[in-house]
Coordinates of C-alpha atoms and ligand atoms in Angstrom, one line a residue:
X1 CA 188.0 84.9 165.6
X2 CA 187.3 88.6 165.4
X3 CA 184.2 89.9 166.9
X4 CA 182.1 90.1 163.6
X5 CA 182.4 86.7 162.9
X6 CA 181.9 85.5 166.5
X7 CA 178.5 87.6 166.2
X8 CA 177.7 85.9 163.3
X9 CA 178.1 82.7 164.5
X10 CA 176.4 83.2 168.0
X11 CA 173.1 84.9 165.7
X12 CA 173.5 81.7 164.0
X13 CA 173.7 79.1 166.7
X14 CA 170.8 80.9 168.3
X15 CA 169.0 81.0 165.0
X16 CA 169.2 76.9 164.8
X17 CA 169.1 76.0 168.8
X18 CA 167.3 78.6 170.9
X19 CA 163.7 77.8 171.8
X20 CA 161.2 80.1 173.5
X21 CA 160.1 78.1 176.9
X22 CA 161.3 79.8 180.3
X23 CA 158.8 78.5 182.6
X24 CA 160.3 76.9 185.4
X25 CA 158.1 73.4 185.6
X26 CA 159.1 70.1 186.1
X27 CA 158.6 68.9 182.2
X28 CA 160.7 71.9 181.2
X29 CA 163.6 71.4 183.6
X30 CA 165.1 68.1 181.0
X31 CA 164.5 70.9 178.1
X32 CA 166.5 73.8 180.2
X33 CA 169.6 71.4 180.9
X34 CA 169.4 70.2 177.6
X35 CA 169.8 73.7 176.2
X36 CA 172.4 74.2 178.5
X37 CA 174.9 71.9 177.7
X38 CA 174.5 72.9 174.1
X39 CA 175.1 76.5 174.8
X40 CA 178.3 75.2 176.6
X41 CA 179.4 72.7 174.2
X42 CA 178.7 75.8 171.9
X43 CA 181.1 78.4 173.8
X44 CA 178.3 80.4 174.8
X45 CA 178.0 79.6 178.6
X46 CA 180.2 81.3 181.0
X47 CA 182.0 83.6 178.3
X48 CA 184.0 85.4 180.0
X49 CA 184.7 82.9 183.4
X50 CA 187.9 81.3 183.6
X51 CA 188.5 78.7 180.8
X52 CA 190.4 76.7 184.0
X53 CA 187.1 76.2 185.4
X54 CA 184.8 75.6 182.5
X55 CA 184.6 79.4 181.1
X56 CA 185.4 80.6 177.7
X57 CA 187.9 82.8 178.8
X58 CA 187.2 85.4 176.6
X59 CA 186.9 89.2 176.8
X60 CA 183.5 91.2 177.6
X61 CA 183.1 92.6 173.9
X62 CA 182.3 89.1 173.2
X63 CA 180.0 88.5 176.3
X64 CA 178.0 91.9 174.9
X65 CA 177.9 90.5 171.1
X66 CA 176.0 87.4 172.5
X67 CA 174.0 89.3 175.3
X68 CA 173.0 91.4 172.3
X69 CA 171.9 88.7 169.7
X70 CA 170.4 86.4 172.6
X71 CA 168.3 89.6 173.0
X72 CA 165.9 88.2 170.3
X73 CA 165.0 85.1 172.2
X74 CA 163.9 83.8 175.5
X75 CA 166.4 81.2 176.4
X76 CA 165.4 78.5 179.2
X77 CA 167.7 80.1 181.6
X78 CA 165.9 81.0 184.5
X79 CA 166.1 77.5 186.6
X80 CA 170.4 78.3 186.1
X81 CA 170.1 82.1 186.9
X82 CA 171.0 81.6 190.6
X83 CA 173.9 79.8 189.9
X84 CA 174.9 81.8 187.2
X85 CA 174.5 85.3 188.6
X86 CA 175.3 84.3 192.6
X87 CA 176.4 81.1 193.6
X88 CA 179.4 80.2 190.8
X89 CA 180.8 84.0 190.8
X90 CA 180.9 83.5 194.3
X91 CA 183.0 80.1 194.5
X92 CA 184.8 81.9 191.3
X93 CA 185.9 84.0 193.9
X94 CA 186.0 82.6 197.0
X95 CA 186.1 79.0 196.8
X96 CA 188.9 76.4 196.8
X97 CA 190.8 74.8 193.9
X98 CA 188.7 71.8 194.5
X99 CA 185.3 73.4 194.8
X100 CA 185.8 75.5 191.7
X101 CA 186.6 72.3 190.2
X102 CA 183.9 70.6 191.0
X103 CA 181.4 72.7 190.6
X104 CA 181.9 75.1 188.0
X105 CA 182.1 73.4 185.0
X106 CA 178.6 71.0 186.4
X107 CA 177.1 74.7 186.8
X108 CA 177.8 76.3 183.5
X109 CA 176.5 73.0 181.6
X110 CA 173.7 73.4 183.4
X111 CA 174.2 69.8 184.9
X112 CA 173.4 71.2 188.2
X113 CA 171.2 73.8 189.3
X114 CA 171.8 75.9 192.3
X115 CA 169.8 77.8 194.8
X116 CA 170.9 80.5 197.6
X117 CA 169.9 79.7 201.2
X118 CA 170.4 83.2 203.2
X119 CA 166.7 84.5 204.0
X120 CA 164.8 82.6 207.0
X121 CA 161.4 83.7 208.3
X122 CA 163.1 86.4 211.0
X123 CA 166.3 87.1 208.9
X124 CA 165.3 88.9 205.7
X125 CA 166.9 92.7 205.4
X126 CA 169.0 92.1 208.4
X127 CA 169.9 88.4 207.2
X128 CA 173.0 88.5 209.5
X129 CA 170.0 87.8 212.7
X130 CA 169.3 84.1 210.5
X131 CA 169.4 81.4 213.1
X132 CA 170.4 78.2 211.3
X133 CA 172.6 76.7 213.1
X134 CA 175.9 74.6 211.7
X135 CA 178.0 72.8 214.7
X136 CA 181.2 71.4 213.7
X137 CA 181.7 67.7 214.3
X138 CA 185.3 66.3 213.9
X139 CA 185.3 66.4 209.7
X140 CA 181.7 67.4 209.6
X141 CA 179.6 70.3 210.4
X142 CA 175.6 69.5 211.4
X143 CA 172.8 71.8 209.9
X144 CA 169.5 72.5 211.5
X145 CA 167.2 75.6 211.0
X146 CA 164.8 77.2 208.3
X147 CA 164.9 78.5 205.1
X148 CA 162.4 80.8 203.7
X149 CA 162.2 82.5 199.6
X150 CA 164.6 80.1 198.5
X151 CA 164.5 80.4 194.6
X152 CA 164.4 77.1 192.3
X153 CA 165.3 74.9 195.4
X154 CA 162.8 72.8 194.5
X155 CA 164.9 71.9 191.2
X156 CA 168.2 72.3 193.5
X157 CA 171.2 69.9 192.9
X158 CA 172.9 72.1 195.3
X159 CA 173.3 75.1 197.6
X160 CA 175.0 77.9 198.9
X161 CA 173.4 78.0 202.8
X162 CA 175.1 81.0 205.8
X163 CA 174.6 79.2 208.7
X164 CA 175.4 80.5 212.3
X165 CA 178.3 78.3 213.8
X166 CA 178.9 80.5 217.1
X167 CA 176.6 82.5 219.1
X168 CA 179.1 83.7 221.5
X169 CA 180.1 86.8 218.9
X170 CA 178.3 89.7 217.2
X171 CA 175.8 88.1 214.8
X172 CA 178.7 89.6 211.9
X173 CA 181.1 87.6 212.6
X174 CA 179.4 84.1 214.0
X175 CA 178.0 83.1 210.4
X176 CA 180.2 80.2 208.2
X177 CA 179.5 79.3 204.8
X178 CA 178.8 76.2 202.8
X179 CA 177.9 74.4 199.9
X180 CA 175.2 71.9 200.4
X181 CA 173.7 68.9 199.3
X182 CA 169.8 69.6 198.3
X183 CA 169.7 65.8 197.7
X184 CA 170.8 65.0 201.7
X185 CA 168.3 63.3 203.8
X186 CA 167.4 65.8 206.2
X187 CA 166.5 68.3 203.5
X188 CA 162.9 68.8 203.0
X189 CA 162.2 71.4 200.4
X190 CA 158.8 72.8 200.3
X191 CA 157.1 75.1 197.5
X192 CA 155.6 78.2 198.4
X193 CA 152.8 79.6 195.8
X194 CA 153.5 83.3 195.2
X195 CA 150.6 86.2 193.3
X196 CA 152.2 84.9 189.6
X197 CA 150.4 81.5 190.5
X198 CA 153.5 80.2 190.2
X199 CA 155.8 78.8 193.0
X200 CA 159.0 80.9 192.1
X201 CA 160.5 80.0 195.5
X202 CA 160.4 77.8 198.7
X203 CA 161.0 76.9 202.5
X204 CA 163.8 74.5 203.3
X205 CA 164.2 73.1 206.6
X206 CA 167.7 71.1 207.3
X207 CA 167.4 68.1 210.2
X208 CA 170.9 67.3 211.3
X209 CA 171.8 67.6 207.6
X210 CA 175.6 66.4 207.4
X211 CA 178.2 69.0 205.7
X212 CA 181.7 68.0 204.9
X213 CA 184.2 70.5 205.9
X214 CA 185.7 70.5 202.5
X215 CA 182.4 72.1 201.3
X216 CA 182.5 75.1 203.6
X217 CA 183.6 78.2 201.5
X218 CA 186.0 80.7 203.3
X219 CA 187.3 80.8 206.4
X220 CA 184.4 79.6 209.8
X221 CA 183.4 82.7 211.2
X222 CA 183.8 85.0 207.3
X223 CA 180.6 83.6 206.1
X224 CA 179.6 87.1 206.0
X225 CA 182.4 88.5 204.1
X226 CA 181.6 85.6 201.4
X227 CA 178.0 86.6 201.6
X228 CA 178.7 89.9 200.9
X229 CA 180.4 88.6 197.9
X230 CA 177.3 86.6 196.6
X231 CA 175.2 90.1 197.5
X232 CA 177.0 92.5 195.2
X233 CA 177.4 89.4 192.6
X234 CA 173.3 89.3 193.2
X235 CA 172.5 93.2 192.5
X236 CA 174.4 93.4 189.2
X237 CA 173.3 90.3 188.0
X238 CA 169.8 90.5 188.6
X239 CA 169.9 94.1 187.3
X240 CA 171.6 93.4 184.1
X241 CA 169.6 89.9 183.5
X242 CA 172.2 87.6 183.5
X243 CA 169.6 85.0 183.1
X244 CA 169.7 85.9 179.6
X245 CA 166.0 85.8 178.7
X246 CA 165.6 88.5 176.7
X247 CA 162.9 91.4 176.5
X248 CA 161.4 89.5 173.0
X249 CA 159.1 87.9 174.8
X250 CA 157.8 89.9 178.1
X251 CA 154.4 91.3 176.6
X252 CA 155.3 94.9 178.8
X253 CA 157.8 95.5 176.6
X254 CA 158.3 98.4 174.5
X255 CA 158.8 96.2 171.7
X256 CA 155.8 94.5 172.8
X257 CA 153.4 97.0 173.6
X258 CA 153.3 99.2 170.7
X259 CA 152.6 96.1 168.8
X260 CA 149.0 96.3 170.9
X261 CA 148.3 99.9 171.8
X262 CA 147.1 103.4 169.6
X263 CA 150.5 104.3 168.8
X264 CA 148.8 107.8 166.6
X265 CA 147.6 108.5 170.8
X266 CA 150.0 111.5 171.8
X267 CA 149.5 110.6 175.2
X268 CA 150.3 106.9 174.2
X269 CA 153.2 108.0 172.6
X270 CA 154.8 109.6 175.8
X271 CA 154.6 106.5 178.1
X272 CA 156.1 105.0 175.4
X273 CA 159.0 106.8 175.3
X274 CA 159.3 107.8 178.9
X275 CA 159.3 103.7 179.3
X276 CA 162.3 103.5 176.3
X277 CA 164.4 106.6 178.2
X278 CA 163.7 105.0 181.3
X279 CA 164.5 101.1 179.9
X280 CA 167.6 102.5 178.0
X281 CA 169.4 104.6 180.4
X282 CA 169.2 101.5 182.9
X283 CA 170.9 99.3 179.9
X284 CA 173.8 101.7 179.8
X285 CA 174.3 101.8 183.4
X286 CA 174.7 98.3 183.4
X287 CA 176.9 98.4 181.0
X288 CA 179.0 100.7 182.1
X289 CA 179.5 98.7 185.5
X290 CA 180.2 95.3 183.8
X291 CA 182.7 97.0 181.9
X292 CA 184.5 98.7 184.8
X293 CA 184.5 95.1 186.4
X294 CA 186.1 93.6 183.6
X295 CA 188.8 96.6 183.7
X296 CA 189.1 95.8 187.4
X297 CA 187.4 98.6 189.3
X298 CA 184.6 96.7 191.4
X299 CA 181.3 98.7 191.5
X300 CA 180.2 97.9 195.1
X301 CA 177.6 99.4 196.3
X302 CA 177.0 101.3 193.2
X303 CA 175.4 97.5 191.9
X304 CA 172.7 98.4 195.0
X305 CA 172.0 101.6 192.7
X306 CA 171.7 99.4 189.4
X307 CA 169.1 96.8 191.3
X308 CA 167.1 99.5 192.9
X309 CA 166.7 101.4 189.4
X310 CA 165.2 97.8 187.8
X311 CA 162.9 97.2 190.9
X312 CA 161.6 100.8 190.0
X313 CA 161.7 100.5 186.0
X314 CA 159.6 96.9 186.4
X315 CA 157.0 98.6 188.9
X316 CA 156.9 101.7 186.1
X317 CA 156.5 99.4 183.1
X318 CA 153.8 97.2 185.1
X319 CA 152.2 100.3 185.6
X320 CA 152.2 101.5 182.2
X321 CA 151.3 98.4 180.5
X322 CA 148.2 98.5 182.6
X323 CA 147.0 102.0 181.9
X324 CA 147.3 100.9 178.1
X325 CA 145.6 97.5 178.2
X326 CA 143.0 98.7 180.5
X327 CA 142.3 96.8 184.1
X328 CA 141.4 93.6 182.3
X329 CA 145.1 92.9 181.8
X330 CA 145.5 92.0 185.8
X331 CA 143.2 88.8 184.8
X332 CA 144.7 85.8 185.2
X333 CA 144.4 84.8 181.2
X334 CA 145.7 88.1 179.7
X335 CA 148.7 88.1 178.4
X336 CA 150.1 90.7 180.5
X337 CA 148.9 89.4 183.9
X338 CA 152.7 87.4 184.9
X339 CA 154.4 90.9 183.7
X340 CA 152.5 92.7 186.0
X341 CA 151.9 90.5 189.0
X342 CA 155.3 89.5 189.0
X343 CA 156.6 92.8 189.1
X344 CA 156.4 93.6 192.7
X345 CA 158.8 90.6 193.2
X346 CA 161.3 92.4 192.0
X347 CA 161.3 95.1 194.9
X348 CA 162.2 92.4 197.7
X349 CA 164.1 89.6 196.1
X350 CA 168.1 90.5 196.2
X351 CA 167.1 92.6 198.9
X352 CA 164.3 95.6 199.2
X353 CA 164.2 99.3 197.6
X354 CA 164.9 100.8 201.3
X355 CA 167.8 98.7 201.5
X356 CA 169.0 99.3 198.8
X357 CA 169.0 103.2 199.3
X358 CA 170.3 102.8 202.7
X359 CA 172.9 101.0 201.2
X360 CA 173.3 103.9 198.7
X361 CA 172.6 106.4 201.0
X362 CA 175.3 105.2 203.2
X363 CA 178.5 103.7 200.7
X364 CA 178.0 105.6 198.0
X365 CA 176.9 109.2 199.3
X366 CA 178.8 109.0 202.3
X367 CA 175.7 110.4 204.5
X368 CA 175.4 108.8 208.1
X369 CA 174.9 105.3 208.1
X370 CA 172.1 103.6 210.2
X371 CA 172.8 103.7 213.5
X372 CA 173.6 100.2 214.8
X373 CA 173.1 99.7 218.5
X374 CA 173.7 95.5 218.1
X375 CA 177.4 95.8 217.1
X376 CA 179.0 94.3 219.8
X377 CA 176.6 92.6 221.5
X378 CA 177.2 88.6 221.3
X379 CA 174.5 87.1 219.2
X380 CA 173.1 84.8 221.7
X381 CA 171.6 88.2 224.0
X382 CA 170.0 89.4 221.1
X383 CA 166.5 89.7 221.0
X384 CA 166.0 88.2 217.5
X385 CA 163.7 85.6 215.6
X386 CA 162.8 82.8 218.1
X387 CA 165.4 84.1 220.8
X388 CA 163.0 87.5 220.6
Ligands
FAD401 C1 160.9 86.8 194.2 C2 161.8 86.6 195.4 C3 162.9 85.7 195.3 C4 163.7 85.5 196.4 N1 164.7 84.6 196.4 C5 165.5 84.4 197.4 C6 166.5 83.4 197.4 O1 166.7 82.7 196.4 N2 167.3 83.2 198.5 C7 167.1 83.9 199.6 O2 167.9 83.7 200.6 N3 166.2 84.9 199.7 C8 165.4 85.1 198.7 N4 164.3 86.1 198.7 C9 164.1 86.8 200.0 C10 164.5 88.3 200.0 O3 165.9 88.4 200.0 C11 163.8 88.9 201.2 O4 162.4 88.9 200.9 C12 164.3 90.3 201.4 O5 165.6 90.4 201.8 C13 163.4 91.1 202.4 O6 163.3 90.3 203.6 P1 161.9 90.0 204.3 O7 161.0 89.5 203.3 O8 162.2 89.2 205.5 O9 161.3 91.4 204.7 P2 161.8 92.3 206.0 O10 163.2 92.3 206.1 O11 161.0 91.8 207.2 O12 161.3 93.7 205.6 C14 159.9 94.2 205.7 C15 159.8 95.6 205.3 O13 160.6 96.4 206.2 C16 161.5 97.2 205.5 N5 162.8 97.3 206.2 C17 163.5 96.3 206.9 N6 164.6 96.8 207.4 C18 164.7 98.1 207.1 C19 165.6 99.1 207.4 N7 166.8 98.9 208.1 N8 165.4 100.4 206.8 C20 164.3 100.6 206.1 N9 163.3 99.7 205.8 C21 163.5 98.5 206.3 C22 161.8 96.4 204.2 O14 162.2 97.3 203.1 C23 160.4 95.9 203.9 O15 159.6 96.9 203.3 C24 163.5 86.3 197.6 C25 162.4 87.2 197.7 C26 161.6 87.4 196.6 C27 160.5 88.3 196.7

């Protein structure tokens, strides 16, 4: 099919099957996984992943004609966005035969939803200090520890967890990873309420939670080269929305807002189209590193860049919706108060905006990294999180 027609049918499968409901409650989660195996079933789910594993197989000019019509709606996405943007790429890329087969097909149906288990409560920004502790057991590995900010879990079929499984290394290289059962016994997942109202993430706490070794991804003792997998696979997907709920329905929005505010206001006008520039130029930096992925040319650290530019463009636009609408819009029944509370959200999740220029600061500019006096020091004399 040549790309005009595929864009005419995508605009037309959207027209007759999209539905504008992204909130992440229990009723909607039947709705979500409906919608999900009909964007599969459709060809519209995991474009342009490998058709061997459930993907379309198909080039990124197609992936941008959809991205582009699916612009016009919100699609129930967001319980799969972990699993979409993180999680799969990362057993795309890292996994076994087996685990790609059995999970990424379930994944891009949206038959199973997936959460990331990296942060705990003294392992954030330096998540390589996280505690959790896996101990191998014949076939078998036992989990117990504490999870903090995990996304979805709460919806979880599964997840990707970095556990610690030796302490007698440099906290780099003592860290395995694995897939894990959210349904185990031994799991207890636990909601957290967050400033939206809305409890976007949770605690998880594993008590002698049983792992097969079949389900550990990478080699025991790389769990931080596959993390740093899932981390880039993170930045570029949270900064180019992989979730694909469009911009149609956030009421900060260009789009949106000069559907509400004096438009004829010069000074209107200017935040109006300092927010377009500012929305714009970040559109076409994304674009221009999903394209230089597809040709091969990973953009590393550059992705940091990417996710640091949205945490600052969804501050700006919180910002400038509120100086339009007036203070009333931070109550909790305007329409803009989710846009705006939500917002600072997006400066910690997938890792903070000083982290994320370090990270620049030190991969891409080439100035002096950090300096890092626990670099060979064996994890178990380090004075971190309980051990502190
Ligand atoms: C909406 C949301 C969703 C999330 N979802 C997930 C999830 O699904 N899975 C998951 O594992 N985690 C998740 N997180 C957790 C997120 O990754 C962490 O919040 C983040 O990495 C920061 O860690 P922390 O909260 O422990 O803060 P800390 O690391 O304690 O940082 C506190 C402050 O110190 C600063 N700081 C720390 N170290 C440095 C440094 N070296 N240089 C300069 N400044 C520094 C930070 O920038 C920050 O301002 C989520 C967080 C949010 C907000």
């Amino acid at each position: 099919m040549n790309l005009a027609d595929y864009r005419r049918a995508a605009r037309a499968w959207l027209r007759a099957n999209a539905q504008s409901d992204d909130h992440p409650e229990a009723d909607a989660i039947t709705r979500a996984k409906d919608f999900m195996a009909r964007l599969h079933d459709a060809g519209y789910s995991g474009i342009t992943w490998p058709e061997r594993w459930g993907g379309q197989g198909l080039t990124q000019a197609e992936e941008r004609a959809f991205a582009e019509e699916a612009r016009h709606y919100t699609l129930p996405t967001y319980v799969f966005s972990i699993g979409l943007g993180m999680t799969g790429p990362t057993l795309v890329d890292r996994g076994t035969d087996a685990q790609r087969e059995r999970f990424v097909r379930p994944l891009l149906r949206g038959e199973e939803i997936w959460c990331q288990l990296f942060s705990e409560p003294g392992a954030g920004s330096d998540v390589a200090a996280l505690q959790t502790r896996a101990e191998r057991d014949g076939d078998h590995w036992i989990v117990n520890g504490q999870k903090v900010w995990t996304s979805v879990a709460q919806h979880a079929d599964w997840g990707l967890l970095l556990a610690r499984t030796d302490v007698e290394v440099p906290k780099h290289k003592g860290l395995t990873m694995f897939v894990v059962d959210m349904h185990h016994p031994g799991v207890t997942v636990r909601p957290l309420k967050d400033m939206t109202g809305r409890s976007g993430f949770n605690e998880v706490f594993f008590d002698n939670v049983t792992i097969p070794d079949e389900h550990r991804v990478g080699d025991a003792g790389d769990g931080w080269g596959v993390a740093v997998t899932t981390l880039l696979h993170e930045r570029l997907s949270i900064s180019a929305g992989v979730g694909m709920s469009g911009q149609k329905d956030n009421p900060a929005s260009v789009e949106a807002l000069r559907e509400v505010v004096d438009t004829g206001d010069p000074l209107v006008r200017d935040e109006l189209v300092e927010l377009h520039i500012r929305t714009r130029a970040l559109a076409l930096f994304n674009q221009r590193l999903a394209q230089e992925t597809r040709a091969g040319i990973f953009p590393g650290a550059r992705g940091s860049a990417a996710k640091l530019l949205l945490a600052e463009l969804t501050m700006f636009q919180a910002d400038v919706a509120t100086r339009l609408a007036g203070q009333e819009a931070a109550l909790a029944d305007h329409p803009l108060a989710h846009a705006i509370s939500q917002a600072p959200g997006m400066s910690l999740g997938g890792g903070t905006n000083e982290i994320m220029r370090n990270i620049v600061g030190d991969r891409v500019l080439g100035l002096p990294p950090e300096p890092r006096v626990d670099k060979n020091v064996p994890f178990k004399d380090l004075k971190v999180g309980t051990q502190a």
